[in-house]
Amino acid sequence: MMVDMNNFLSFQVHGGADHDGGVADGVSSLLTFVEELSAHDSAGIFPALMPGIAHMHNIHPLLVHFPIAFLSTFFVLDMLGTLAKKPSWRNVASWLLYFGTVAAVFTVTAGFIAASTVAHGVEVHAIMERHEHFGVSVLSLAILLSAWRLKSGGIIQGGANSFFLILAALLCVLIALGADLGGLMVYHYGVAVDAAMAPVDGFMEHQHHH
């Protein structure tokens, strides 16, 4: 029984038959990463710690996730709070709206900077302009909803709240449409994406194995 238990523990720690590694390899990988990080000078620490950000042409793709998360969660929570008559939920939704609006300010600003600095063709330019229009519309509507919410003291009641939720739903639709165009520019046209290297031998097999 003791042998079986030891074999079981060893199987769990080292990952089993279907996975390469496990807890032991994970810890080893982390220690190796820390060791390699300590070998860099002060200028090389950030690129080694966050290579994805270091290789970005601009930070717009990084910032865009925050207004999407905050504003979409705001709408869902505010709607549920209205239906369930939970003022506490709606108060939390208010803060999500405010955070999302602030995040949208930085995201749209970074987007305008990216549009003027990232190389793109005529076809992409038309898509980029529509993407910008959606972004500005999202920001404008978010500011309007935030101002309305603040003026009302945090919670809107009655028929006015129904109209408020309709505008919040429209906000989410605009976010989705803008995000779709952003994805089109990146994943179809490769805007601000460096050319990918040819896969090395065994790379696809390794990915498939996992």
mmCIF file of C-alpha atoms in Angstrom, residues 47-139:
data_model
loop_
_atom_site.group_PDB
_atom_site.id
_atom_site.type_symbol
_atom_site.label_atom_id
_atom_site.label_comp_id
_atom_site.label_asym_id
_atom_site.label_seq_id
_atom_site.Cartn_x
_atom_site.Cartn_y
_atom_site.Cartn_z
ATOM 1 C CA PRO A 47 12.106 43.428 -21.898
ATOM 2 C CA ALA A 48 13.013 40.139 -20.217
ATOM 3 C CA LEU A 49 10.158 40.378 -17.705
ATOM 4 C CA MET A 50 7.452 41.500 -20.161
ATOM 5 C CA PRO A 51 8.665 40.758 -23.688
ATOM 6 C CA GLY A 52 5.193 41.104 -25.180
ATOM 7 C CA ILE A 53 4.813 44.739 -24.137
ATOM 8 C CA ALA A 54 8.430 45.482 -25.013
ATOM 9 C CA HIS A 55 7.811 44.360 -28.615
ATOM 10 C CA MET A 56 4.569 46.314 -29.058
ATOM 11 C CA HIS A 57 4.523 49.148 -31.584
ATOM 12 C CA ASN A 58 2.041 50.981 -29.322
ATOM 13 C CA ILE A 59 0.099 50.279 -26.112
ATOM 14 C CA HIS A 60 -3.403 50.618 -27.579
ATOM 15 C CA PRO A 61 -3.891 46.810 -27.842
ATOM 16 C CA LEU A 62 -2.880 46.509 -24.192
ATOM 17 C CA LEU A 63 -5.227 49.218 -22.897
ATOM 18 C CA VAL A 64 -8.274 48.225 -24.951
ATOM 19 C CA HIS A 65 -9.068 45.228 -22.732
ATOM 20 C CA PHE A 66 -9.814 47.429 -19.711
ATOM 21 C CA PRO A 67 -12.779 49.471 -21.042
ATOM 22 C CA ILE A 68 -14.178 46.331 -22.681
ATOM 23 C CA ALA A 69 -14.078 44.435 -19.371
ATOM 24 C CA PHE A 70 -15.260 47.286 -17.149
ATOM 25 C CA LEU A 71 -18.069 48.594 -19.359
ATOM 26 C CA SER A 72 -19.509 45.225 -20.390
ATOM 27 C CA THR A 73 -19.483 44.008 -16.772
ATOM 28 C CA PHE A 74 -21.102 47.279 -15.713
ATOM 29 C CA PHE A 75 -24.031 46.695 -18.070
ATOM 30 C CA VAL A 76 -24.597 43.079 -17.012
ATOM 31 C CA LEU A 77 -24.366 43.856 -13.295
ATOM 32 C CA ASP A 78 -26.556 46.955 -13.551
ATOM 33 C CA MET A 79 -29.222 45.065 -15.470
ATOM 34 C CA LEU A 80 -29.175 42.164 -13.001
ATOM 35 C CA GLY A 81 -29.246 44.596 -10.092
ATOM 36 C CA THR A 82 -32.285 46.306 -11.589
ATOM 37 C CA LEU A 83 -34.129 43.030 -12.169
ATOM 38 C CA ALA A 84 -33.240 41.622 -8.759
ATOM 39 C CA LYS A 85 -33.805 44.961 -6.993
ATOM 40 C CA LYS A 86 -30.281 44.926 -5.536
ATOM 41 C CA PRO A 87 -29.075 48.517 -4.994
ATOM 42 C CA SER A 88 -25.690 47.248 -3.778
ATOM 43 C CA TRP A 89 -25.094 45.528 -7.125
ATOM 44 C CA ARG A 90 -25.967 48.708 -8.946
ATOM 45 C CA ASN A 91 -23.606 50.737 -6.792
ATOM 46 C CA VAL A 92 -20.780 48.399 -7.788
ATOM 47 C CA ALA A 93 -21.907 48.733 -11.415
ATOM 48 C CA SER A 94 -21.578 52.511 -11.089
ATOM 49 C CA TRP A 95 -17.915 52.209 -10.146
ATOM 50 C CA LEU A 96 -17.320 49.820 -13.033
ATOM 51 C CA LEU A 97 -18.849 52.434 -15.345
ATOM 52 C CA TYR A 98 -16.579 55.156 -13.970
ATOM 53 C CA PHE A 99 -13.457 52.998 -14.212
ATOM 54 C CA GLY A 100 -14.437 51.949 -17.723
ATOM 55 C CA THR A 101 -14.912 55.547 -18.794
ATOM 56 C CA VAL A 102 -11.487 56.564 -17.495
ATOM 57 C CA ALA A 103 -9.949 53.529 -19.195
ATOM 58 C CA ALA A 104 -11.713 54.483 -22.430
ATOM 59 C CA VAL A 105 -10.129 57.957 -22.310
ATOM 60 C CA PHE A 106 -6.630 56.462 -22.237
ATOM 61 C CA THR A 107 -7.520 53.773 -24.788
ATOM 62 C CA VAL A 108 -8.947 56.193 -27.343
ATOM 63 C CA THR A 109 -6.015 58.551 -26.863
ATOM 64 C CA ALA A 110 -3.561 55.701 -27.436
ATOM 65 C CA GLY A 111 -5.625 54.651 -30.450
ATOM 66 C CA PHE A 112 -5.265 58.040 -32.112
ATOM 67 C CA ILE A 113 -1.525 57.957 -31.482
ATOM 68 C CA ALA A 114 -1.343 54.446 -32.946
ATOM 69 C CA ALA A 115 -3.312 55.475 -36.052
ATOM 70 C CA SER A 116 -0.790 58.191 -36.839
ATOM 71 C CA THR A 117 2.306 56.072 -36.206
ATOM 72 C CA VAL A 118 1.474 52.561 -37.471
ATOM 73 C CA ALA A 119 2.067 51.848 -41.157
ATOM 74 C CA HIS A 120 -1.074 50.774 -43.049
ATOM 75 C CA GLY A 121 -2.540 50.801 -46.548
ATOM 76 C CA VAL A 122 -5.563 52.504 -48.063
ATOM 77 C CA GLU A 123 -7.943 49.608 -47.440
ATOM 78 C CA VAL A 124 -6.900 49.330 -43.813
ATOM 79 C CA HIS A 125 -7.163 53.108 -43.397
ATOM 80 C CA ALA A 126 -10.902 52.984 -44.146
ATOM 81 C CA ILE A 127 -11.352 50.213 -41.569
ATOM 82 C CA MET A 128 -9.221 52.139 -39.092
ATOM 83 C CA GLU A 129 -11.385 55.242 -39.471
ATOM 84 C CA ARG A 130 -14.541 53.241 -38.756
ATOM 85 C CA HIS A 131 -12.766 51.692 -35.764
ATOM 86 C CA GLU A 132 -11.916 55.200 -34.541
ATOM 87 C CA HIS A 133 -15.539 56.321 -34.956
ATOM 88 C CA PHE A 134 -16.743 53.405 -32.844
ATOM 89 C CA GLY A 135 -14.093 54.188 -30.223
ATOM 90 C CA VAL A 136 -15.069 57.841 -29.992
ATOM 91 C CA SER A 137 -18.754 56.849 -29.846
ATOM 92 C CA VAL A 138 -18.048 54.439 -26.983
ATOM 93 C CA LEU A 139 -16.124 57.104 -25.090
#
